[in-house]
Amino acid sequence: MNISVKGEYALQAIFDLASQPAGDPVRIADIARRQKIPQKFLELILAGLKQGGFVESRRGAEGGYLLARAAESITVGEVLRFVEGPQQSKGRPRKKGDTAFSDMWQRVDRAVSEVIDKTTFADLLRAWTDKQNRYVLNWEI
């Protein structure tokens, strides 16, 4: 599966918003800094994600972006298909015609699609939080 930089950044931006308290808008500059995404590029990505119904924006001094839906209802697959297009996120391009590998590559594509279509941003956030909590340093002697 080939994912563009734009697709990767879109996933990171949605993940960042999912990790923030619900209902609190997040400034683009804060997302860009935390996720190490160029701010101008992030602005374009978030504008696209807004058109796709993944995020919404609030204006003003306390404004910013927030998820338009709960993190439990947004899957990695739907974000990738929106950003990358339906064919691009499906898998790598194959040679035309039937080959000895055709059936295998179709199974690989289906397996990848099944994983990304069942993985929500809430799932990713839980797994990441659990992983981070396992490595809490203890400085007691």
PDB file of C-alpha atoms in Angstrom:
ATOM      1  CA  MET A   1       0.000   0.000   0.000  1.00  0.00           C
ATOM      2  CA  ASN A   2       1.378   3.363  -1.018  1.00  0.00           C
ATOM      3  CA  ILE A   3       0.338   6.305   1.112  1.00  0.00           C
ATOM      4  CA  SER A   4       1.372   9.811   0.126  1.00  0.00           C
ATOM      5  CA  VAL A   5       2.825  12.331   2.557  1.00  0.00           C
ATOM      6  CA  LYS A   6      -0.512  14.132   2.359  1.00  0.00           C
ATOM      7  CA  GLY A   7      -2.325  10.946   3.388  1.00  0.00           C
ATOM      8  CA  GLU A   8       0.065  10.314   6.269  1.00  0.00           C
ATOM      9  CA  TYR A   9      -0.293  13.899   7.500  1.00  0.00           C
ATOM     10  CA  ALA A  10      -4.090  13.691   7.265  1.00  0.00           C
ATOM     11  CA  LEU A  11      -4.051  10.581   9.462  1.00  0.00           C
ATOM     12  CA  GLN A  12      -1.727  12.292  11.947  1.00  0.00           C
ATOM     13  CA  ALA A  13      -3.959  15.378  12.072  1.00  0.00           C
ATOM     14  CA  ILE A  14      -7.103  13.335  12.728  1.00  0.00           C
ATOM     15  CA  PHE A  15      -5.234  11.322  15.375  1.00  0.00           C
ATOM     16  CA  ASP A  16      -4.038  14.531  17.040  1.00  0.00           C
ATOM     17  CA  LEU A  17      -7.587  15.901  17.146  1.00  0.00           C
ATOM     18  CA  ALA A  18      -8.862  12.581  18.519  1.00  0.00           C
ATOM     19  CA  SER A  19      -6.343  12.826  21.352  1.00  0.00           C
ATOM     20  CA  GLN A  20      -7.640  16.227  22.491  1.00  0.00           C
ATOM     21  CA  PRO A  21     -10.602  16.806  24.827  1.00  0.00           C
ATOM     22  CA  ALA A  22     -13.875  16.583  22.887  1.00  0.00           C
ATOM     23  CA  GLY A  23     -15.424  19.916  21.977  1.00  0.00           C
ATOM     24  CA  ASP A  24     -12.235  21.937  22.437  1.00  0.00           C
ATOM     25  CA  PRO A  25     -11.007  23.468  19.152  1.00  0.00           C
ATOM     26  CA  VAL A  26      -7.298  22.989  18.474  1.00  0.00           C
ATOM     27  CA  ARG A  27      -5.174  25.577  16.694  1.00  0.00           C
ATOM     28  CA  ILE A  28      -3.481  24.548  13.462  1.00  0.00           C
ATOM     29  CA  ALA A  29      -0.137  25.737  14.816  1.00  0.00           C
ATOM     30  CA  ASP A  30      -0.448  23.373  17.790  1.00  0.00           C
ATOM     31  CA  ILE A  31      -1.224  20.356  15.588  1.00  0.00           C
ATOM     32  CA  ALA A  32       1.599  21.272  13.212  1.00  0.00           C
ATOM     33  CA  ARG A  33       4.086  21.581  16.072  1.00  0.00           C
ATOM     34  CA  ARG A  34       3.072  18.330  17.814  1.00  0.00           C
ATOM     35  CA  GLN A  35       2.908  16.273  14.618  1.00  0.00           C
ATOM     36  CA  LYS A  36       5.842  17.991  12.867  1.00  0.00           C
ATOM     37  CA  ILE A  37       3.751  18.916   9.828  1.00  0.00           C
ATOM     38  CA  PRO A  38       4.439  22.092   7.833  1.00  0.00           C
ATOM     39  CA  GLN A  39       1.683  24.503   8.862  1.00  0.00           C
ATOM     40  CA  LYS A  40       0.781  25.710   5.351  1.00  0.00           C
ATOM     41  CA  PHE A  41       0.445  22.118   4.130  1.00  0.00           C
ATOM     42  CA  LEU A  42      -1.642  21.233   7.204  1.00  0.00           C
ATOM     43  CA  GLU A  43      -3.993  24.139   6.460  1.00  0.00           C
ATOM     44  CA  LEU A  44      -4.709  22.659   3.014  1.00  0.00           C
ATOM     45  CA  ILE A  45      -5.145  19.161   4.413  1.00  0.00           C
ATOM     46  CA  LEU A  46      -7.557  20.311   7.124  1.00  0.00           C
ATOM     47  CA  ALA A  47      -9.572  22.310   4.587  1.00  0.00           C
ATOM     48  CA  GLY A  48      -9.978  19.112   2.561  1.00  0.00           C
ATOM     49  CA  LEU A  49     -10.854  17.051   5.635  1.00  0.00           C
ATOM     50  CA  LYS A  50     -13.471  19.672   6.493  1.00  0.00           C
ATOM     51  CA  GLN A  51     -15.060  19.240   3.059  1.00  0.00           C
ATOM     52  CA  GLY A  52     -15.045  15.488   3.661  1.00  0.00           C
ATOM     53  CA  GLY A  53     -16.961  15.898   6.917  1.00  0.00           C
ATOM     54  CA  PHE A  54     -14.137  14.632   9.144  1.00  0.00           C
ATOM     55  CA  VAL A  55     -13.358  17.906  10.913  1.00  0.00           C
ATOM     56  CA  GLU A  56     -15.075  21.194  11.559  1.00  0.00           C
ATOM     57  CA  SER A  57     -13.624  24.585  12.276  1.00  0.00           C
ATOM     58  CA  ARG A  58     -14.420  27.354  14.715  1.00  0.00           C
ATOM     59  CA  ARG A  59     -13.457  30.960  14.133  1.00  0.00           C
ATOM     60  CA  GLY A  60     -12.147  33.507  16.571  1.00  0.00           C
ATOM     61  CA  ALA A  61      -9.536  33.781  19.281  1.00  0.00           C
ATOM     62  CA  GLU A  62     -10.655  30.485  20.830  1.00  0.00           C
ATOM     63  CA  GLY A  63     -11.125  28.883  17.416  1.00  0.00           C
ATOM     64  CA  GLY A  64      -9.442  26.024  15.661  1.00  0.00           C
ATOM     65  CA  TYR A  65     -10.319  22.542  14.404  1.00  0.00           C
ATOM     66  CA  LEU A  66     -12.079  19.640  16.047  1.00  0.00           C
ATOM     67  CA  LEU A  67     -13.459  16.315  14.933  1.00  0.00           C
ATOM     68  CA  ALA A  68     -16.844  16.543  13.236  1.00  0.00           C
ATOM     69  CA  ARG A  69     -17.707  13.032  14.470  1.00  0.00           C
ATOM     70  CA  ALA A  70     -16.643  10.887  17.387  1.00  0.00           C
ATOM     71  CA  ALA A  71     -13.257   9.192  17.014  1.00  0.00           C
ATOM     72  CA  GLU A  72     -15.079   5.859  17.383  1.00  0.00           C
ATOM     73  CA  SER A  73     -16.913   6.485  14.125  1.00  0.00           C
ATOM     74  CA  ILE A  74     -13.988   7.533  11.919  1.00  0.00           C
ATOM     75  CA  THR A  75     -11.921   4.746  10.380  1.00  0.00           C
ATOM     76  CA  VAL A  76      -8.446   4.931   8.939  1.00  0.00           C
ATOM     77  CA  GLY A  77      -9.787   3.449   5.702  1.00  0.00           C
ATOM     78  CA  GLU A  78     -12.386   6.120   5.085  1.00  0.00           C
ATOM     79  CA  VAL A  79      -9.880   8.927   5.700  1.00  0.00           C
ATOM     80  CA  LEU A  80      -7.322   7.320   3.381  1.00  0.00           C
ATOM     81  CA  ARG A  81      -9.869   6.748   0.633  1.00  0.00           C
ATOM     82  CA  PHE A  82     -11.034  10.340   0.900  1.00  0.00           C
ATOM     83  CA  VAL A  83      -7.529  11.834   0.823  1.00  0.00           C
ATOM     84  CA  GLU A  84      -5.831   9.380  -1.541  1.00  0.00           C
ATOM     85  CA  GLY A  85      -8.778   8.411  -3.703  1.00  0.00           C
ATOM     86  CA  PRO A  86     -10.404   4.973  -3.820  1.00  0.00           C
ATOM     87  CA  GLN A  87      -7.820   3.320  -6.071  1.00  0.00           C
ATOM     88  CA  GLN A  88      -4.702   4.756  -4.461  1.00  0.00           C
ATOM     89  CA  SER A  89      -5.508   3.496  -0.964  1.00  0.00           C
ATOM     90  CA  LYS A  90      -6.508   0.077  -2.219  1.00  0.00           C
ATOM     91  CA  GLY A  91      -2.994  -1.151  -2.909  1.00  0.00           C
ATOM     92  CA  ARG A  92      -0.075  -0.821  -5.212  1.00  0.00           C
ATOM     93  CA  PRO A  93      -0.669  -0.830  -8.959  1.00  0.00           C
ATOM     94  CA  ARG A  94      -0.421  -4.247 -10.545  1.00  0.00           C
ATOM     95  CA  LYS A  95       0.614  -5.286 -14.007  1.00  0.00           C
ATOM     96  CA  LYS A  96      -2.233  -5.617 -16.431  1.00  0.00           C
ATOM     97  CA  GLY A  97      -3.539  -9.086 -17.084  1.00  0.00           C
ATOM     98  CA  ASP A  98      -3.752 -12.241 -15.070  1.00  0.00           C
ATOM     99  CA  THR A  99      -0.509 -13.527 -13.559  1.00  0.00           C
ATOM    100  CA  ALA A 100       0.465 -16.237 -11.116  1.00  0.00           C
ATOM    101  CA  PHE A 101       0.399 -13.561  -8.405  1.00  0.00           C
ATOM    102  CA  SER A 102      -2.960 -11.910  -9.204  1.00  0.00           C
ATOM    103  CA  ASP A 103      -5.076 -13.855  -6.707  1.00  0.00           C
ATOM    104  CA  MET A 104      -2.506 -13.438  -3.959  1.00  0.00           C
ATOM    105  CA  TRP A 105      -2.312  -9.645  -4.471  1.00  0.00           C
ATOM    106  CA  GLN A 106      -6.109  -9.413  -4.370  1.00  0.00           C
ATOM    107  CA  ARG A 107      -6.099 -11.259  -1.029  1.00  0.00           C
ATOM    108  CA  VAL A 108      -3.394  -8.907   0.274  1.00  0.00           C
ATOM    109  CA  ASP A 109      -5.459  -5.874  -0.780  1.00  0.00           C
ATOM    110  CA  ARG A 110      -8.570  -7.311   0.885  1.00  0.00           C
ATOM    111  CA  ALA A 111      -6.638  -8.027   4.098  1.00  0.00           C
ATOM    112  CA  VAL A 112      -5.226  -4.494   4.220  1.00  0.00           C
ATOM    113  CA  SER A 113      -8.648  -3.009   3.518  1.00  0.00           C
ATOM    114  CA  GLU A 114     -10.196  -5.118   6.263  1.00  0.00           C
ATOM    115  CA  VAL A 115      -7.660  -3.863   8.809  1.00  0.00           C
ATOM    116  CA  ILE A 116      -7.903  -0.163   7.922  1.00  0.00           C
ATOM    117  CA  ASP A 117     -11.691  -0.308   7.574  1.00  0.00           C
ATOM    118  CA  LYS A 118     -12.079  -1.781  11.068  1.00  0.00           C
ATOM    119  CA  THR A 119      -9.520   0.452  12.780  1.00  0.00           C
ATOM    120  CA  THR A 120     -10.981   3.624  14.229  1.00  0.00           C
ATOM    121  CA  PHE A 121      -9.052   6.562  15.578  1.00  0.00           C
ATOM    122  CA  ALA A 122     -10.383   5.707  19.035  1.00  0.00           C
ATOM    123  CA  ASP A 123      -8.773   2.252  18.652  1.00  0.00           C
ATOM    124  CA  LEU A 124      -5.461   3.854  17.667  1.00  0.00           C
ATOM    125  CA  LEU A 125      -5.628   6.301  20.567  1.00  0.00           C
ATOM    126  CA  ARG A 126      -6.316   3.508  23.093  1.00  0.00           C
ATOM    127  CA  ALA A 127      -3.459   1.374  21.753  1.00  0.00           C
ATOM    128  CA  TRP A 128      -1.053   4.323  21.703  1.00  0.00           C
ATOM    129  CA  THR A 129      -1.991   5.404  25.231  1.00  0.00           C
ATOM    130  CA  ASP A 130      -1.555   1.843  26.536  1.00  0.00           C
ATOM    131  CA  LYS A 131       1.839   1.599  24.842  1.00  0.00           C
ATOM    132  CA  GLN A 132       2.983   4.935  26.278  1.00  0.00           C
ATOM    133  CA  ASN A 133       1.798   4.009  29.778  1.00  0.00           C
ATOM    134  CA  ARG A 134       3.834   0.783  29.734  1.00  0.00           C
ATOM    135  CA  TYR A 135       7.043   2.759  29.515  1.00  0.00           C
ATOM    136  CA  VAL A 136       6.588   5.141  32.432  1.00  0.00           C
ATOM    137  CA  LEU A 137       9.969   5.735  33.995  1.00  0.00           C
ATOM    138  CA  ASN A 138      10.325   5.046  37.668  1.00  0.00           C
ATOM    139  CA  TRP A 139      13.182   6.931  39.275  1.00  0.00           C
ATOM    140  CA  GLU A 140      12.762   5.408  42.733  1.00  0.00           C
ATOM    141  CA  ILE A 141      15.730   3.597  44.204  1.00  0.00           C
TER     142      ILE A 141
END
